[in-house]
JSON list of C-alpha atoms in Angstrom, two decimals:
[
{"chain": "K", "resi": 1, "resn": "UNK", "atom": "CA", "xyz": [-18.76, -1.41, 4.02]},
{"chain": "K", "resi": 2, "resn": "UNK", "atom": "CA", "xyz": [-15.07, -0.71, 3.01]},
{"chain": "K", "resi": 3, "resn": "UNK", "atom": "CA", "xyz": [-12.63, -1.68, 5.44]},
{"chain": "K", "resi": 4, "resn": "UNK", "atom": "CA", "xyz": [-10.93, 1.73, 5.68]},
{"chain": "K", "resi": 5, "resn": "UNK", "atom": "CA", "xyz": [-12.90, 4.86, 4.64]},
{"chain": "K", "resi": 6, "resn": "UNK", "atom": "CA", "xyz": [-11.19, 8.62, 3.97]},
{"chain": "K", "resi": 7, "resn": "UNK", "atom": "CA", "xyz": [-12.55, 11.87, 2.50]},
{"chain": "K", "resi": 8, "resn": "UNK", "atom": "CA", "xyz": [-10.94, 12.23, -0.48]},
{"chain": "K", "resi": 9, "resn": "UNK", "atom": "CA", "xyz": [-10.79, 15.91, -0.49]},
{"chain": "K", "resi": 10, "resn": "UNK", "atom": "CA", "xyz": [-9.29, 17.81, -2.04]},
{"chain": "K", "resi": 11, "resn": "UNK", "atom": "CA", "xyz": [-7.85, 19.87, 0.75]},
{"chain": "K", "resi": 12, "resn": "UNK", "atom": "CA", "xyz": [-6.34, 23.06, -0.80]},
{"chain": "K", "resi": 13, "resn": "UNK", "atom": "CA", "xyz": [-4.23, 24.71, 1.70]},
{"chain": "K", "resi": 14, "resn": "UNK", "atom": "CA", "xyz": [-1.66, 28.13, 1.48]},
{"chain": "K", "resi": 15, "resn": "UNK", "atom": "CA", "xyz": [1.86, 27.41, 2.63]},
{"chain": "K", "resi": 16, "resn": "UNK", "atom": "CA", "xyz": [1.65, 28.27, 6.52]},
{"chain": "K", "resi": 17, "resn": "UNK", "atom": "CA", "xyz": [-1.68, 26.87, 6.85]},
{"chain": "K", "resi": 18, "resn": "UNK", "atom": "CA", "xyz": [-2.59, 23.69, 9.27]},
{"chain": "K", "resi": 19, "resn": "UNK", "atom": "CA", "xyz": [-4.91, 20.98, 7.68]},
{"chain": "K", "resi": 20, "resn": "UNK", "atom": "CA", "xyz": [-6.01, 17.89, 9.59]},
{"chain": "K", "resi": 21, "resn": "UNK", "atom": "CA", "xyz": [-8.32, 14.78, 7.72]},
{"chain": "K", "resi": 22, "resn": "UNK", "atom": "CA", "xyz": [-9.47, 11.07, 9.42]},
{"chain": "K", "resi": 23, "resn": "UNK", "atom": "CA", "xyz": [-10.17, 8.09, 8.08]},
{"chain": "K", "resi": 24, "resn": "UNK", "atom": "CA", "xyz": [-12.60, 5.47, 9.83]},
{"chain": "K", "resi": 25, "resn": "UNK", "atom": "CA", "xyz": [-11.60, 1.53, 9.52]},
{"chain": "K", "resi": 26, "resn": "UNK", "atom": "CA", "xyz": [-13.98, -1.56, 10.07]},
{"chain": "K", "resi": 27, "resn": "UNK", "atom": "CA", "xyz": [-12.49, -4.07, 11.88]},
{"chain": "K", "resi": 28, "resn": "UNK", "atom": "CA", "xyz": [-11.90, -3.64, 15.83]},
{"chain": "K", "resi": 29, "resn": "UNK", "atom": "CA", "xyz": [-9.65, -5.67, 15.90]},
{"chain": "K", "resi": 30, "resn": "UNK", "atom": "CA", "xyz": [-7.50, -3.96, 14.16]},
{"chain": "K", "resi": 31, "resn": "UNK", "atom": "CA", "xyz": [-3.91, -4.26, 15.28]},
{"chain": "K", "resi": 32, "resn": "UNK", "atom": "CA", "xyz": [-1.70, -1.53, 13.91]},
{"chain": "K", "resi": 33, "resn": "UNK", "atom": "CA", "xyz": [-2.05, 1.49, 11.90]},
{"chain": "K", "resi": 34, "resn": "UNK", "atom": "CA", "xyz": [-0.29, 3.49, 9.51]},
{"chain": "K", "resi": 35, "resn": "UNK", "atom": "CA", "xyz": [-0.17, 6.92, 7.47]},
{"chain": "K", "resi": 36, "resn": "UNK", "atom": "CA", "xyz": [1.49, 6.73, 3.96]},
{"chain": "K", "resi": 37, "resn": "UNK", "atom": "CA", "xyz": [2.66, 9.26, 1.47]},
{"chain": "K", "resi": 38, "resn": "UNK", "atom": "CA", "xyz": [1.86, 8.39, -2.15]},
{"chain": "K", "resi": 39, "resn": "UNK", "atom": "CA", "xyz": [3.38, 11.20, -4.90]},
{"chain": "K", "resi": 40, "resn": "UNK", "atom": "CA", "xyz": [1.69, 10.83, -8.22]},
{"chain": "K", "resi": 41, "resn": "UNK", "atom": "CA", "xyz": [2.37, 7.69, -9.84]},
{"chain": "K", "resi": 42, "resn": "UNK", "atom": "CA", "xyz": [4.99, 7.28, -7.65]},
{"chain": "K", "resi": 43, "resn": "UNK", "atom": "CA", "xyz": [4.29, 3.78, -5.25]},
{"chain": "K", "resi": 44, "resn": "UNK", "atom": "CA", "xyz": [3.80, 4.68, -1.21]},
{"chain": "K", "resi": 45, "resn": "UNK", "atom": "CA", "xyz": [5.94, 5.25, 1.36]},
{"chain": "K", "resi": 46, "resn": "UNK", "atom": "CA", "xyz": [5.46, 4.80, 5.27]},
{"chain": "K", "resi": 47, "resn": "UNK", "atom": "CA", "xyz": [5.20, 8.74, 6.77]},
{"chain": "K", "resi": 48, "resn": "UNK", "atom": "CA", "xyz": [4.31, 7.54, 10.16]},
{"chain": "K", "resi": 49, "resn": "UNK", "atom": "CA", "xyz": [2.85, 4.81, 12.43]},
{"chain": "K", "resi": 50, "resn": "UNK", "atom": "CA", "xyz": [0.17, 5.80, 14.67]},
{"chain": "K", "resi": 51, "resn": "UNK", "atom": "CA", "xyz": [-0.01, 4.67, 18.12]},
{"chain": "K", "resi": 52, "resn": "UNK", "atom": "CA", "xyz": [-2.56, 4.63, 20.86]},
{"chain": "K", "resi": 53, "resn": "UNK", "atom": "CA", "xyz": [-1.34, 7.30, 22.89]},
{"chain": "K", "resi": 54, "resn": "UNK", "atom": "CA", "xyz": [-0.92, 9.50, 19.50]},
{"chain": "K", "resi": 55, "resn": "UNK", "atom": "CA", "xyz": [2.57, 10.62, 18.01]},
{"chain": "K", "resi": 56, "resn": "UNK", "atom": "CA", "xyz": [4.61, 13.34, 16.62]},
{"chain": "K", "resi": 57, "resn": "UNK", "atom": "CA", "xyz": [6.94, 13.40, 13.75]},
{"chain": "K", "resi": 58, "resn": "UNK", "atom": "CA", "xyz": [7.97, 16.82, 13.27]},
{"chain": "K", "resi": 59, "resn": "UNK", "atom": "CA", "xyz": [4.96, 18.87, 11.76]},
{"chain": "K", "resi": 60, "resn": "UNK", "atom": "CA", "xyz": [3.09, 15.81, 11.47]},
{"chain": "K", "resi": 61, "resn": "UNK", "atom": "CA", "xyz": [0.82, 14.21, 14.62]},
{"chain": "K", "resi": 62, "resn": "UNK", "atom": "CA", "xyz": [-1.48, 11.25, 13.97]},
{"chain": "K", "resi": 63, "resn": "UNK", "atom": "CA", "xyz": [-3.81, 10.33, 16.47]},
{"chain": "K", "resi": 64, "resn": "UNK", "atom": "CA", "xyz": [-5.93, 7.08, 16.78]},
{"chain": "K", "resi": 65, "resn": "UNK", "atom": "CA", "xyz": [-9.10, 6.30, 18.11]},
{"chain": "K", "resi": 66, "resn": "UNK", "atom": "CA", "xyz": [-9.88, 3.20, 18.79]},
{"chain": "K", "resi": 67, "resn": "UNK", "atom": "CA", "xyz": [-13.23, 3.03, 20.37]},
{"chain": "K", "resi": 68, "resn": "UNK", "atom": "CA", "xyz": [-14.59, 5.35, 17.71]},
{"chain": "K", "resi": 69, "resn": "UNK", "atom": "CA", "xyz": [-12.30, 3.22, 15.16]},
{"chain": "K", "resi": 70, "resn": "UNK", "atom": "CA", "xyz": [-10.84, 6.35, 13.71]},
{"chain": "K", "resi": 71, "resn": "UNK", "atom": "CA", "xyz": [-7.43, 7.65, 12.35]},
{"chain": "K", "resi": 72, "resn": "UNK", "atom": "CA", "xyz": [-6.89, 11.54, 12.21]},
{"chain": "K", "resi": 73, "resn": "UNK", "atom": "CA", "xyz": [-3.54, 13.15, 10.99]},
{"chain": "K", "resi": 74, "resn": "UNK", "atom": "CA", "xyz": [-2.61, 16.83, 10.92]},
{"chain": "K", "resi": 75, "resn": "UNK", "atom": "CA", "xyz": [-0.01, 18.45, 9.07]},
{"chain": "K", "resi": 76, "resn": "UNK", "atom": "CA", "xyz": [1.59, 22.33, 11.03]},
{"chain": "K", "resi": 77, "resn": "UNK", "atom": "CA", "xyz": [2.76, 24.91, 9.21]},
{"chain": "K", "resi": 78, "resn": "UNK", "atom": "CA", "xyz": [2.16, 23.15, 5.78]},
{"chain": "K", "resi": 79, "resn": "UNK", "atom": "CA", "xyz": [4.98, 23.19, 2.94]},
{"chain": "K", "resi": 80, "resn": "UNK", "atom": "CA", "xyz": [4.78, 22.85, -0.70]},
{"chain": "K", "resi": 81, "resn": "UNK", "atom": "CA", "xyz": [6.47, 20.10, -0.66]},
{"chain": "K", "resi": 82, "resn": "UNK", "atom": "CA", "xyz": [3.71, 18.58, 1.02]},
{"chain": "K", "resi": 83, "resn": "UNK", "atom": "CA", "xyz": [1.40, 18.34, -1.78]},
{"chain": "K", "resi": 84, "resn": "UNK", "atom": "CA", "xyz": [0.54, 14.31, -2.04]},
{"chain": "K", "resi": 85, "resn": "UNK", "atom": "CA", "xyz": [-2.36, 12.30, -1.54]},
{"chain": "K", "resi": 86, "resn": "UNK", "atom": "CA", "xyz": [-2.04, 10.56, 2.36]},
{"chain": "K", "resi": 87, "resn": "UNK", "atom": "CA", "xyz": [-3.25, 7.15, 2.55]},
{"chain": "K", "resi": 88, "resn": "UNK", "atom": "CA", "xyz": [-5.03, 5.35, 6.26]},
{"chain": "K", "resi": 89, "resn": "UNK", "atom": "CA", "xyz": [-3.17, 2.10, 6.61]},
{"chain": "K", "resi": 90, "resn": "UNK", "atom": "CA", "xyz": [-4.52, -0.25, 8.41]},
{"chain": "K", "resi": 91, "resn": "UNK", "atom": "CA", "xyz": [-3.21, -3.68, 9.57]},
{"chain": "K", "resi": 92, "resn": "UNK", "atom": "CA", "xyz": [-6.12, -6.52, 10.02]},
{"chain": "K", "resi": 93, "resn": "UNK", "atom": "CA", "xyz": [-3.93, -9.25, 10.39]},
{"chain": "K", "resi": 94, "resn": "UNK", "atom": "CA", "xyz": [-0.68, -10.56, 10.45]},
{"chain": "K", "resi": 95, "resn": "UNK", "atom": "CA", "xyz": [-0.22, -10.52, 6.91]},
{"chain": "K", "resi": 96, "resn": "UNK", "atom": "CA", "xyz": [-1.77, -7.98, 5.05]},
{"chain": "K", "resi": 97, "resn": "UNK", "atom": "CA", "xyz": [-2.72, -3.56, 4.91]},
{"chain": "K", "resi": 98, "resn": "UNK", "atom": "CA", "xyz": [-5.77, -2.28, 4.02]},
{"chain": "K", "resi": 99, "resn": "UNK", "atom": "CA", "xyz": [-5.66, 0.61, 2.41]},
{"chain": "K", "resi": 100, "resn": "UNK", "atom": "CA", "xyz": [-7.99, 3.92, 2.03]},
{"chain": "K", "resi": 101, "resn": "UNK", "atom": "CA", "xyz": [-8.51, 5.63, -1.35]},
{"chain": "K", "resi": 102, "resn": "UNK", "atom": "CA", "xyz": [-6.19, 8.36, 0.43]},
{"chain": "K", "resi": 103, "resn": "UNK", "atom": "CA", "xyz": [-6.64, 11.96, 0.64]},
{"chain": "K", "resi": 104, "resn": "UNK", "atom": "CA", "xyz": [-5.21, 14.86, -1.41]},
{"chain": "K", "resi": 105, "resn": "UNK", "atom": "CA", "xyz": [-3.48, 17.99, -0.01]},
{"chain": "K", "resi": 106, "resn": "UNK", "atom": "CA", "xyz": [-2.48, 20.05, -2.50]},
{"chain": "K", "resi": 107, "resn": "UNK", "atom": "CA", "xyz": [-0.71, 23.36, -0.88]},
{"chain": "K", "resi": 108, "resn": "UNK", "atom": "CA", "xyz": [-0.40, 26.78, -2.67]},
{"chain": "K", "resi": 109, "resn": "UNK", "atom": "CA", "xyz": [1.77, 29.53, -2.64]},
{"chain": "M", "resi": 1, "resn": "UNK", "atom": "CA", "xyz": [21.55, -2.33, 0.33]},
{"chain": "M", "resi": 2, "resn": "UNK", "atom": "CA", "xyz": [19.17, -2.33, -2.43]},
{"chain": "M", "resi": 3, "resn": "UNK", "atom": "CA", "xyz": [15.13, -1.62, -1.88]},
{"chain": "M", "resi": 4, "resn": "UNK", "atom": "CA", "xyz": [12.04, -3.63, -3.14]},
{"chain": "M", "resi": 5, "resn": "UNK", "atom": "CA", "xyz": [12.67, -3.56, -7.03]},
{"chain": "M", "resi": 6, "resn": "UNK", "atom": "CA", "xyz": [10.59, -4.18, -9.72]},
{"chain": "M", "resi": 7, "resn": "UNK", "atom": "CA", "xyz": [10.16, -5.30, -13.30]},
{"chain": "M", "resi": 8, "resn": "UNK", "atom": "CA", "xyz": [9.65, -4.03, -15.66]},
{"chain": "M", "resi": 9, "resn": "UNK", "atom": "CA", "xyz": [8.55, -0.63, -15.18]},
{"chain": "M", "resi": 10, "resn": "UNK", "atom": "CA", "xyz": [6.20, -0.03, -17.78]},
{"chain": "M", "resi": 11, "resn": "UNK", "atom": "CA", "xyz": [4.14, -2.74, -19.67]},
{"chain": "M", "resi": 12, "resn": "UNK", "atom": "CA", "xyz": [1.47, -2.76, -22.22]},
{"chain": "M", "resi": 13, "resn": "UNK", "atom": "CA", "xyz": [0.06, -5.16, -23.17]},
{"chain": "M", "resi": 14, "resn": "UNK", "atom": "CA", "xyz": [-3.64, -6.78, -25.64]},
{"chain": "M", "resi": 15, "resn": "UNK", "atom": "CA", "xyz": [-6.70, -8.08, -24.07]},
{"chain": "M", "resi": 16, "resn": "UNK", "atom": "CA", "xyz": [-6.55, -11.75, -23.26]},
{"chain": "M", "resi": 17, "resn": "UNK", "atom": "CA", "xyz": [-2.40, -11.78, -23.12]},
{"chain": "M", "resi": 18, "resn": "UNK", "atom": "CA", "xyz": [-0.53, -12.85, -20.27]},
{"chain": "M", "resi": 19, "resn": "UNK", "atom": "CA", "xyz": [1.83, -10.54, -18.64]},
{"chain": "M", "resi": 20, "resn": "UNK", "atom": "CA", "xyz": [4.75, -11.87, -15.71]},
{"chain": "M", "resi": 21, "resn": "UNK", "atom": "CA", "xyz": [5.95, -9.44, -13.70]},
{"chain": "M", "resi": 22, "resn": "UNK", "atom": "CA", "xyz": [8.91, -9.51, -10.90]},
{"chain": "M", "resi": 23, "resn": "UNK", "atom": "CA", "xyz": [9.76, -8.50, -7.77]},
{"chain": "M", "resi": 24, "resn": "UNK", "atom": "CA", "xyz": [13.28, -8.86, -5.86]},
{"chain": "M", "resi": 25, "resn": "UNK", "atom": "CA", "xyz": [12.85, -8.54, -2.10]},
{"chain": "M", "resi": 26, "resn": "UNK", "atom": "CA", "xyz": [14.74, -6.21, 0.39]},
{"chain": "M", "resi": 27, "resn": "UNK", "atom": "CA", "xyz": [17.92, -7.94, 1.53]},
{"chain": "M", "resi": 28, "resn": "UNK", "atom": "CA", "xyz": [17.37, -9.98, 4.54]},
{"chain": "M", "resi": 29, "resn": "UNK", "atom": "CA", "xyz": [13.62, -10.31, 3.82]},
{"chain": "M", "resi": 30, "resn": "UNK", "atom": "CA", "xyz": [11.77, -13.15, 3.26]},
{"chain": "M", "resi": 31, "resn": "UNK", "atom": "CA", "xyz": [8.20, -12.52, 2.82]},
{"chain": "M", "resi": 32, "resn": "UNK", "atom": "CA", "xyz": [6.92, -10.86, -0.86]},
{"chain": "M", "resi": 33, "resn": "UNK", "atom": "CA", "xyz": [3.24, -9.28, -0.77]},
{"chain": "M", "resi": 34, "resn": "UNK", "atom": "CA", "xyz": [1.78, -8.59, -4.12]},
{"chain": "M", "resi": 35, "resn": "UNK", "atom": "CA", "xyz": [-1.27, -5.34, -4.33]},
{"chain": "M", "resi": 36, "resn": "UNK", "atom": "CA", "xyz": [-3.13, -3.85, -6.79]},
{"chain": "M", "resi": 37, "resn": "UNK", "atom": "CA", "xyz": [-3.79, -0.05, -7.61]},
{"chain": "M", "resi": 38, "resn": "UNK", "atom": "CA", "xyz": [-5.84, 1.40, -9.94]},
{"chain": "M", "resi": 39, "resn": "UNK", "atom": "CA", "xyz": [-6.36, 4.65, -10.60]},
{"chain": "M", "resi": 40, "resn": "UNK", "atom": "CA", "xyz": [-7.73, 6.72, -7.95]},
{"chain": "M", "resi": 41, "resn": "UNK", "atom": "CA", "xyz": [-7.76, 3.97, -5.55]},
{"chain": "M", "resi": 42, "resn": "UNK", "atom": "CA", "xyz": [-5.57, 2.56, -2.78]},
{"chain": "M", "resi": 43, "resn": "UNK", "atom": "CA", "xyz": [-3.89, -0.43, -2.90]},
{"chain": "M", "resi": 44, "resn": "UNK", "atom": "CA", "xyz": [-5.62, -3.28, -3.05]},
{"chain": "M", "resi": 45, "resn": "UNK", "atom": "CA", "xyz": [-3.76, -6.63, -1.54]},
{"chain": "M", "resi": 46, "resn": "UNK", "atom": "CA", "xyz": [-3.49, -9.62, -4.19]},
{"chain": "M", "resi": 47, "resn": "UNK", "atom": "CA", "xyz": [-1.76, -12.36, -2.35]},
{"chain": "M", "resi": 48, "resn": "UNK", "atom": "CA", "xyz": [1.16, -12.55, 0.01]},
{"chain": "M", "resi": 49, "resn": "UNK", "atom": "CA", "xyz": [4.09, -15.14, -0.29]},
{"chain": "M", "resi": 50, "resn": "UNK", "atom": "CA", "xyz": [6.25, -16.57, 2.63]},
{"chain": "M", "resi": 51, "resn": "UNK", "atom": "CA", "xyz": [8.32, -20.13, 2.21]},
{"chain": "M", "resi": 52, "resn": "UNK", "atom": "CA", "xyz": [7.50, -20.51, -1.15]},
{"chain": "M", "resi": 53, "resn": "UNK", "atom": "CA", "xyz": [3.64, -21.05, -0.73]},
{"chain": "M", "resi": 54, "resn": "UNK", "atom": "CA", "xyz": [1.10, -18.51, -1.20]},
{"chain": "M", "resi": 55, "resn": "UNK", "atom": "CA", "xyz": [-0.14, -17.62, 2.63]},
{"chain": "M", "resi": 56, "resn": "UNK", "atom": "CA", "xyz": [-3.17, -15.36, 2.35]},
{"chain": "M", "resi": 57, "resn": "UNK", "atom": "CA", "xyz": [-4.96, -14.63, -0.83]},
{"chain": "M", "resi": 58, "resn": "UNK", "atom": "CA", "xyz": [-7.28, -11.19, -1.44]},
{"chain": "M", "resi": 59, "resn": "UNK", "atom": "CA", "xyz": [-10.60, -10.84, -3.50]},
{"chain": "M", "resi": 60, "resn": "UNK", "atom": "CA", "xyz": [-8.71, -11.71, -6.52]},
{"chain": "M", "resi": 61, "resn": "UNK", "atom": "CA", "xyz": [-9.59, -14.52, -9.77]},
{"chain": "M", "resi": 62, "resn": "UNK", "atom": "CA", "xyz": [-7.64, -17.46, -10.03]},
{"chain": "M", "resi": 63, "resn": "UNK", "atom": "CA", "xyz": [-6.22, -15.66, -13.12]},
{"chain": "M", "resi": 64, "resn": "UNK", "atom": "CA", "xyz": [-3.96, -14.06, -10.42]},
{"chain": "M", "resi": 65, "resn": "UNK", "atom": "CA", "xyz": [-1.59, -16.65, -9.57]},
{"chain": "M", "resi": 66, "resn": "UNK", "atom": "CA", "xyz": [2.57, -16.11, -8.80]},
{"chain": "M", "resi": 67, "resn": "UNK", "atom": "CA", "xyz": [5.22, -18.08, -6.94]},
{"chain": "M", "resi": 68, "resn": "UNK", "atom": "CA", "xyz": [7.86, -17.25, -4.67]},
{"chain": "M", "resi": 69, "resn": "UNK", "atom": "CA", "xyz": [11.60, -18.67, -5.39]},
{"chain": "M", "resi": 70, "resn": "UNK", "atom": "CA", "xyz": [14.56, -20.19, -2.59]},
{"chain": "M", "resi": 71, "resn": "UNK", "atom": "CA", "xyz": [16.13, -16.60, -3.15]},
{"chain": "M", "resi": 72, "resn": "UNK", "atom": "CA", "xyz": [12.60, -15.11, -1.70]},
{"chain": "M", "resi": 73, "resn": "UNK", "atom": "CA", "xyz": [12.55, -13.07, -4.96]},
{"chain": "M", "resi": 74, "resn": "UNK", "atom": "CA", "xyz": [8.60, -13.57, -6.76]},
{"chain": "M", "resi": 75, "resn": "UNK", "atom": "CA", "xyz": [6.43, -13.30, -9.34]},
{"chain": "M", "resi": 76, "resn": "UNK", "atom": "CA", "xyz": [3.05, -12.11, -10.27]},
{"chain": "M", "resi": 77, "resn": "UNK", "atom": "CA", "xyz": [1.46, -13.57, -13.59]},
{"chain": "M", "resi": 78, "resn": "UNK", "atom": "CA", "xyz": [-1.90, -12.82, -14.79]},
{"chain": "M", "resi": 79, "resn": "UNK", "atom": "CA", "xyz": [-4.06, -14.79, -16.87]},
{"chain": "M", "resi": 80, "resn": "UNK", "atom": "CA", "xyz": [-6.40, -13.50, -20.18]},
{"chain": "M", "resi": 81, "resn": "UNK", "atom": "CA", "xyz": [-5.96, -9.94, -19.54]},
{"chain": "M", "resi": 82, "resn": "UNK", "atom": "CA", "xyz": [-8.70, -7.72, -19.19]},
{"chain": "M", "resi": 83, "resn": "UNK", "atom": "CA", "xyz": [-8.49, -3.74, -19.85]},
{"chain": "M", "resi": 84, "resn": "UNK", "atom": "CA", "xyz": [-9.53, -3.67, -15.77]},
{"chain": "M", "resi": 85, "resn": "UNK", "atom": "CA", "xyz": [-6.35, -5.19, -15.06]},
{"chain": "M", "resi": 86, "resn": "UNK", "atom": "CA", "xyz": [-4.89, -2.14, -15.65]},
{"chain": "M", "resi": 87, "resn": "UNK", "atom": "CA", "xyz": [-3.22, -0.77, -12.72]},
{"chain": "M", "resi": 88, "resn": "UNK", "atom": "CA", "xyz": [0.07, 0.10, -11.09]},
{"chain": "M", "resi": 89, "resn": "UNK", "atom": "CA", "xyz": [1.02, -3.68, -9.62]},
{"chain": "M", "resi": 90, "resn": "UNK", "atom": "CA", "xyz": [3.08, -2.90, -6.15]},
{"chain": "M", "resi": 91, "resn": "UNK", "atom": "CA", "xyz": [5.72, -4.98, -4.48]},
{"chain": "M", "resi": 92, "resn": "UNK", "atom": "CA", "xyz": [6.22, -5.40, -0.84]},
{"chain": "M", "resi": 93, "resn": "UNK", "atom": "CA", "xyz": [8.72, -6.99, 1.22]},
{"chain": "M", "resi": 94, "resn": "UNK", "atom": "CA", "xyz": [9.00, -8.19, 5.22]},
{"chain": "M", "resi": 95, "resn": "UNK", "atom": "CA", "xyz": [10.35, -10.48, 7.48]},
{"chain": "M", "resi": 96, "resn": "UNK", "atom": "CA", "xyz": [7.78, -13.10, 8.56]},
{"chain": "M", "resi": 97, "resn": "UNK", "atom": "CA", "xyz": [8.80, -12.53, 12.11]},
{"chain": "M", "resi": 98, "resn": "UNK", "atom": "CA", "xyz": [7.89, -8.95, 12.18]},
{"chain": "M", "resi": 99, "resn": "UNK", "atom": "CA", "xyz": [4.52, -9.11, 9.45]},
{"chain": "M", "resi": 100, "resn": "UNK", "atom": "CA", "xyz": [2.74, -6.16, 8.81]},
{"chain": "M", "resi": 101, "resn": "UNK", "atom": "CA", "xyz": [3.35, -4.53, 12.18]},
{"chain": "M", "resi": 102, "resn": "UNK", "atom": "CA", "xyz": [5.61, -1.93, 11.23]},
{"chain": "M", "resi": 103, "resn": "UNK", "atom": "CA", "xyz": [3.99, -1.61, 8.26]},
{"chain": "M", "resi": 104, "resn": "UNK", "atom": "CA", "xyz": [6.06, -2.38, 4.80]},
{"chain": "M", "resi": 105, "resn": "UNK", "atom": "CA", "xyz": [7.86, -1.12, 2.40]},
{"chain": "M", "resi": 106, "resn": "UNK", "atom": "CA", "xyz": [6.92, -1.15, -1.52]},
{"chain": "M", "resi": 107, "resn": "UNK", "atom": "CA", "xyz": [9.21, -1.72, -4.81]},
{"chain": "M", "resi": 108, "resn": "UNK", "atom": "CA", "xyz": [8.77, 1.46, -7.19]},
{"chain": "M", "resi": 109, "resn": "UNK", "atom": "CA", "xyz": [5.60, -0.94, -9.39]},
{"chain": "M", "resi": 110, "resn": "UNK", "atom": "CA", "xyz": [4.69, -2.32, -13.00]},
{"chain": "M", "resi": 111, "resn": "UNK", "atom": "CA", "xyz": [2.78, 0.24, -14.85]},
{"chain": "M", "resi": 112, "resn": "UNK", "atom": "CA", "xyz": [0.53, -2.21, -16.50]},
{"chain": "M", "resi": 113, "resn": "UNK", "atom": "CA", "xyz": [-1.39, -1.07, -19.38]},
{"chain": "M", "resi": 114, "resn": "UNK", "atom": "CA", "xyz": [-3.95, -3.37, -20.93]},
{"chain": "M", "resi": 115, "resn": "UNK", "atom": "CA", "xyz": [-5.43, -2.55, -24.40]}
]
């Protein structure tokens, strides 16, 4: 079993339009946990950590699950701009992320 | 204050080569992770490198091997290339105090291209 699992969509979405994905990880103990951005063959970059309680950042809230040991994030009021491919983070240890394949959004006009 | 950079950007190179590629951490850090991405995957972690010494290794062949330098900078050399090995090679710094728990940030990569 991989250690973190997302659908890898695509997710085509108009502009306006809310879209939400998960992403299921292995390893209870678990300690943090992590959404990234990745642009096309461009390297990642942290959107937003995801805590217990769940968390905003603007249009973006992540929620986390630990007893079901899953990761959901949902983008409001989706922008072009937003187009990517959203990676599950996940911290095992003290030293290194697991990553998921990641999920693509693509968002039309 | 400069990033996590890279280099070089771009590399191709022949099956069975050797390629060395380098990594300059984020001022003030002192802890260089290496990962892997090929296309249409995530990142896959290599090795990590804190005080010189390599700390925690992934699923990867001893033909993976790099070393870390006083100036925390590193490097990332692989052995008898195979056209597998081809893959976007990320670079990711941190302080040793803080880990992974606020997650890290990664150099632009090494397009690596093996032929």
């Amino acid at each position: 079993r991989k250690e973190v699992e997302q659908d890898p969509g695509p997710f085509n979405v108009p502009e306006g339009a809310t879209v939400a994905f998960n992403c299921t990880y292995s390893n209870s103990a678990s300690q943090s946990f992590f959404w990234y951005r990745q642009d096309c063959r461009k390297e990642p970059k942290l959107l937003m950590s995801v805590y217990s309680s769940g968390n905003e950042d603007g249009r973006f809230t992540a929620q986390l699950n630990r007893a079901s040991q899953y990761i959901s994030l949902l983008i409001r009021d989706s922008k072009l701009s937003d187009s990517a491919t959203y990676l599950c983070v996940v911290n095992m240890d003290d030293y290194k992320l697991s990553f998921g394949a990641g999920t693509t959004v693509t968002v039309r006009a | 204050d400069a990033g996590v950079t890279q280099s070089p950007t771009h590399l191709i190179k022949t099956r069975g080569q050797q390629v060395t590629l380098r990594c300059s951490p984020k001022s003030g850090h002192d802890t260089v992770s290496w990962y892997q991405q090929a296309l249409g995957q995530g990142p896959q972690f290599i090795f990590q490198y804190y005080e010189e010494e390599e700390r925690q290794r992934g699923n990867f062949p001893d033909r993976f091997s790099g070393h870390q330098f006083p100036n925390y900078s590193s490097e990332l050399n692989v052995n008898a290339l195979l056209l597998g090995d081809s893959a976007l090679y990320l670079c990711a710094s941190s302080l040793e105090r803080t880990g992974a728990n606020y997650g890290y940030t990664f150099g632009s990569g090494t397009r690596l291209t093996v032929v």
